[in-house]
Amino acid sequence: MLEIRNVYKAFGNNQVLNGVDLKVNKGDIIVILGPSGSGKTTFLRTINFLEKADKGTIDFDDIHTELQSASHKTINKIRKKTAFVFQNYNLFANKTALENVTEGLIVARKVPKEEAIKRAKDALDKVGLSERYDYYPSQLSGGQQQRVGIARAIAVNPDVLLFDEPTSALDPELIGEVLSVMKKLAKEGATMIVVTHEMSFAQEVASRVVFMDGGVVVEEGTAKQIFTAPKEKRTEQFLRRIVRDYDYVI
Amino acid sequence: MRPFHPAYIFEVLPQLFPYIGVTIAVTFGTVLGGGLIGLLLAAAKIKRGRIAKILVNTYVYLTRCIPSIVMLFIVYYGLPELLMVFGIDINNVHKAFFVITTFSILFAANMSEVFRSAYEAVDKGQREAAISIGMSEFQAFRRILLPQCTVYAIPNFANALVNLIKEGSLAYTIGLIDIMGKGQLIIGLNMGSYSLETYLSLFLLYWILTIISEKSLKLLEKRLLQGKKILHTAG
Amino acid sequence: MTINTAFMIQTFLDVLAGIPVTLELTFITLLVSFPIAFFMALQKLEKKKFSGKIVSGYVSFIRGTPVVLQILFLYSLLPTILNYFIKEVLNLDVDIFALNPIIYAFVVFSLNTIAVLTEVFRSALLTVEHGQLEAALAIGLNKRQAYARIIIPQAVVFALPNLCNATINLMKSTSLAFMMTVKDITAIAKVNAAYGYNYIEAYLVISVLYIILCTVVQFGYGAVERYFSLYKRISTN
């Protein structure tokens, strides 16, 4: 369904991505792991053209384009097939929870207002916020804000959901509510690419785990393969460190 | 169309140069006078009670609403008569006195806000930490709070200073001979010809003055930030 | 020191006639400057562009030189240029020296206010987090929609306090319009004062008037701010 190949990206002299490939099938839950600075977030952002790659190609259903020279029209088409959940939520501060969700439907996709509101309410209900339609972002907790962010993403029925460290800005006690929403979506068959440090999420729901370091994919496999029998030394070192940190949190 | 001689712009400049000193002196005097009053106002607002706060706020509010030129005329015509009531004759005092008085009144209001917001920008914990390691209140202020306040105050001070230099040009309306006043004299001597050229050289001088003030303060801010590594964690 | 109260009352009544002129100068200037300044702020945000550099230079020049100088310069330049243009280019027989001088005042104050508002808008646009634009693009809005629906409504709220300041400063600057023989509040007071050397009284009267006008402007902005910043006010509760 989605195939990204050979992605390169540099910020000034800093080469962040060194030829990353990723293939996504419908219903895949792909978790991207890696130390900070490994390029995982940048890679995710190039898929949605929030970051313009220096080189690379993308095949999305029948769309084929070079990442560095995609036309406005193509970019828009791909953005409408994807949805992005941000690390710091990025809810529109001047819109209520409901308006945050309807915005992409009414303005970008020309869905009639009545229908948009209905779909938005369904999405908010799904993430457990049926009581918070008319709240502004500043009135919601971090966990609630991120759930609105997820509702905003699923309301447009995207082919792929992109999650950029959706829980890393949250207080520990609020992480659970967001993760359980994501797990629910995964069980319902959504296609997701998730950059995260939440090992429990990766172990429980990932159909494939991708380990990135130094701007390349070091290793990929099923969650079981990666966690119990990593082939690469770098993967093993990373996991040992992060799992220990993870134990500390508990 | 009237004739225009660009070369005259640079002919006038040397005639204006000697008066830059007057412009700078008046500005400097105002910064001192207004700065001092502003500091007192800010201190009153921070440390004293409710009434002091209301009085300072009223002062700031009223001066903010009155145009500089109106204030200048009130001081120029009103102050001698007011002081005469107390038997003090200032009718022969230099015009610069009235200019500095007027702009000090206005500048003080600006500066009181600059000082206050800078003071409030510094985290309260800084003072507490200084005192907890045994510094006196004064030491804490002098060694910890003041250096940080200064950095916070510089951008707003730069703004206020540039405004002061610009508004100060109104001094010619009561007859002070600074660069603006000299420019007007030159135009008068030329019976109004070359007025455009003269104004352009004045533009040039004022623009240079304000840019130098702004850039040097920005440089100072940068040096304070880098050299002492103050506020580095804030960014 | 004697205060002539009868004169003050008379002057107060006389300067009332100048209020519409002062308000006109302030608000028509704002209206003209608003869209131009907004467009220029967008240019200035793109620093690499040539147009951005031109805008930066313009803003620096206008904000770095005294208003009074801008008035004197343009007031001696504009009439001759206009005269030349009408007589020689359009071949019309119009006596431009009979034109209402308020036109020149509008030009001068607008040129000045455009520069001031450009800075106000630029800093307000910068205050809106970059993530807001990203999120808008990510859900499929194009750049224009993102600006119109997400960025600008938030920027307006950030800009309001500075807009209020700019309006008050502009209103104060219009007190210099007498230099272009425009009969605003200050001009009328000046004429009255010169007649019997009652300067103090005249200027005290208009000080009060400026304070009143300034208060009205601030109340106006306060109301607008409350209307616009619903989402912000809630967060501070």
Short mmCIF file of C-alpha atoms in Angstrom, two decimals, chain C residues 21-160:
data_model
loop_
_atom_site.label_atom_id
_atom_site.label_comp_id
_atom_site.label_asym_id
_atom_site.label_seq_id
_atom_site.Cartn_x
_atom_site.Cartn_y
_atom_site.Cartn_z
CA VAL C 21 -10.44 65.71 12.89
CA THR C 22 -8.21 63.96 15.44
CA LEU C 23 -10.35 60.81 15.30
CA GLU C 24 -10.49 60.87 11.51
CA LEU C 25 -6.73 61.21 11.31
CA THR C 26 -6.30 58.30 13.69
CA PHE C 27 -8.81 55.82 12.40
CA ILE C 28 -8.70 56.41 8.66
CA THR C 29 -4.91 56.14 8.90
CA LEU C 30 -5.28 52.84 10.76
CA LEU C 31 -7.77 51.53 8.21
CA VAL C 32 -5.47 52.37 5.30
CA SER C 33 -2.35 51.00 7.00
CA PHE C 34 -3.85 47.75 8.26
CA PRO C 35 -3.95 45.62 5.08
CA ILE C 36 -0.72 47.07 3.67
CA ALA C 37 1.15 46.45 6.92
CA PHE C 38 -0.17 42.91 7.11
CA PHE C 39 1.02 42.14 3.61
CA MET C 40 4.40 43.69 4.40
CA ALA C 41 4.72 41.67 7.61
CA LEU C 42 4.31 38.48 5.59
CA GLN C 43 7.05 39.69 3.23
CA LYS C 44 9.35 40.51 6.12
CA LEU C 45 8.96 37.03 7.59
CA GLU C 46 10.64 35.67 4.47
CA LYS C 47 14.02 37.14 5.16
CA LYS C 48 15.81 35.72 2.15
CA LYS C 49 13.43 37.32 -0.30
CA PHE C 50 14.38 40.63 -1.87
CA SER C 51 10.98 42.10 -1.00
CA GLY C 52 11.57 41.13 2.63
CA LYS C 53 14.80 43.12 2.67
CA ILE C 54 13.11 46.16 1.18
CA VAL C 55 10.38 45.98 3.79
CA SER C 56 13.00 45.67 6.55
CA GLY C 57 14.81 48.74 5.27
CA TYR C 58 11.61 50.73 5.09
CA VAL C 59 10.54 49.75 8.58
CA SER C 60 13.98 50.53 10.00
CA PHE C 61 14.06 53.96 8.34
CA ILE C 62 10.57 55.05 9.38
CA ARG C 63 10.96 53.74 12.92
CA GLY C 64 14.45 55.18 13.22
CA THR C 65 13.58 58.79 12.36
CA PRO C 66 11.33 61.37 14.07
CA VAL C 67 7.71 61.75 12.94
CA VAL C 68 8.10 65.51 13.00
CA LEU C 69 10.89 65.26 10.44
CA GLN C 70 8.77 63.00 8.26
CA ILE C 71 5.98 65.57 8.45
CA LEU C 72 8.21 68.53 7.58
CA PHE C 73 9.86 66.67 4.71
CA LEU C 74 6.73 65.31 3.08
CA TYR C 75 4.79 68.51 3.62
CA SER C 76 7.36 70.43 1.63
CA LEU C 77 7.72 67.68 -0.98
CA LEU C 78 4.20 66.38 -1.62
CA PRO C 79 2.46 69.58 -2.77
CA THR C 80 5.07 70.29 -5.45
CA ILE C 81 5.07 66.71 -6.68
CA LEU C 82 1.29 66.66 -6.76
CA ASN C 83 1.22 70.00 -8.53
CA TYR C 84 3.66 68.79 -11.16
CA PHE C 85 1.72 65.58 -11.62
CA ILE C 86 -1.63 67.28 -12.05
CA LYS C 87 -0.48 70.17 -14.19
CA GLU C 88 2.12 68.51 -16.39
CA VAL C 89 1.08 64.88 -16.57
CA LEU C 90 -2.70 65.03 -16.33
CA ASN C 91 -3.00 68.53 -17.78
CA LEU C 92 -5.77 69.39 -15.34
CA ASP C 93 -6.45 72.86 -14.10
CA VAL C 94 -6.74 72.18 -10.40
CA ASP C 95 -5.33 74.46 -7.76
CA ILE C 96 -3.73 71.92 -5.52
CA PHE C 97 -2.82 74.52 -2.95
CA ALA C 98 -6.55 74.88 -2.32
CA LEU C 99 -6.78 71.18 -1.41
CA ASN C 100 -7.62 70.26 2.15
CA PRO C 101 -4.20 69.75 3.78
CA ILE C 102 -5.60 66.80 5.73
CA ILE C 103 -4.75 64.72 2.65
CA TYR C 104 -1.05 65.26 3.31
CA ALA C 105 -1.59 64.33 6.94
CA PHE C 106 -3.19 61.04 5.90
CA VAL C 107 -0.23 60.25 3.66
CA VAL C 108 2.40 61.06 6.29
CA PHE C 109 0.70 59.25 9.15
CA SER C 110 -0.11 56.24 6.99
CA LEU C 111 3.48 55.89 5.81
CA ASN C 112 4.52 55.97 9.45
CA THR C 113 1.81 53.68 10.78
CA ILE C 114 2.42 51.06 8.07
CA ALA C 115 5.95 50.62 9.41
CA VAL C 116 4.77 50.42 13.02
CA LEU C 117 2.01 47.91 12.26
CA THR C 118 4.32 45.79 10.11
CA GLU C 119 6.39 45.15 13.22
CA VAL C 120 3.29 44.52 15.33
CA PHE C 121 1.94 41.95 12.89
CA ARG C 122 5.30 40.31 12.30
CA SER C 123 5.94 39.72 15.98
CA ALA C 124 2.36 38.51 16.50
CA LEU C 125 2.68 36.01 13.65
CA LEU C 126 5.97 34.81 15.12
CA THR C 127 4.31 34.26 18.49
CA VAL C 128 1.97 31.63 17.08
CA GLU C 129 3.73 28.32 17.49
CA HIS C 130 5.10 26.70 14.37
CA GLY C 131 3.31 23.47 15.33
CA GLN C 132 -0.04 25.14 14.65
CA LEU C 133 0.87 25.59 10.99
CA GLU C 134 2.22 22.04 10.79
CA ALA C 135 -0.93 20.57 12.27
CA ALA C 136 -3.08 22.57 9.86
CA LEU C 137 -1.06 21.36 6.88
CA ALA C 138 -1.07 17.80 8.21
CA ILE C 139 -4.88 17.64 8.25
CA GLY C 140 -4.94 18.81 4.64
CA LEU C 141 -5.48 22.58 4.84
CA ASN C 142 -3.50 24.57 2.30
CA LYS C 143 -1.27 27.41 3.42
CA ARG C 144 -3.88 30.09 2.77
CA GLN C 145 -6.55 28.25 4.72
CA ALA C 146 -4.07 27.58 7.52
CA TYR C 147 -3.27 31.27 7.81
CA ALA C 148 -6.85 32.46 7.50
CA ARG C 149 -8.40 29.97 9.92
CA ILE C 150 -5.68 29.05 12.41
CA ILE C 151 -2.68 31.39 12.42
CA ILE C 152 -4.25 34.83 11.95
CA PRO C 153 -7.09 34.45 14.50
CA GLN C 154 -4.46 33.56 17.10
CA ALA C 155 -2.05 36.27 15.94
CA VAL C 156 -4.78 38.90 16.27
CA VAL C 157 -5.09 38.15 19.96
CA PHE C 158 -1.35 38.46 20.48
CA ALA C 159 -1.31 41.68 18.44
CA LEU C 160 -4.13 43.49 20.25
#
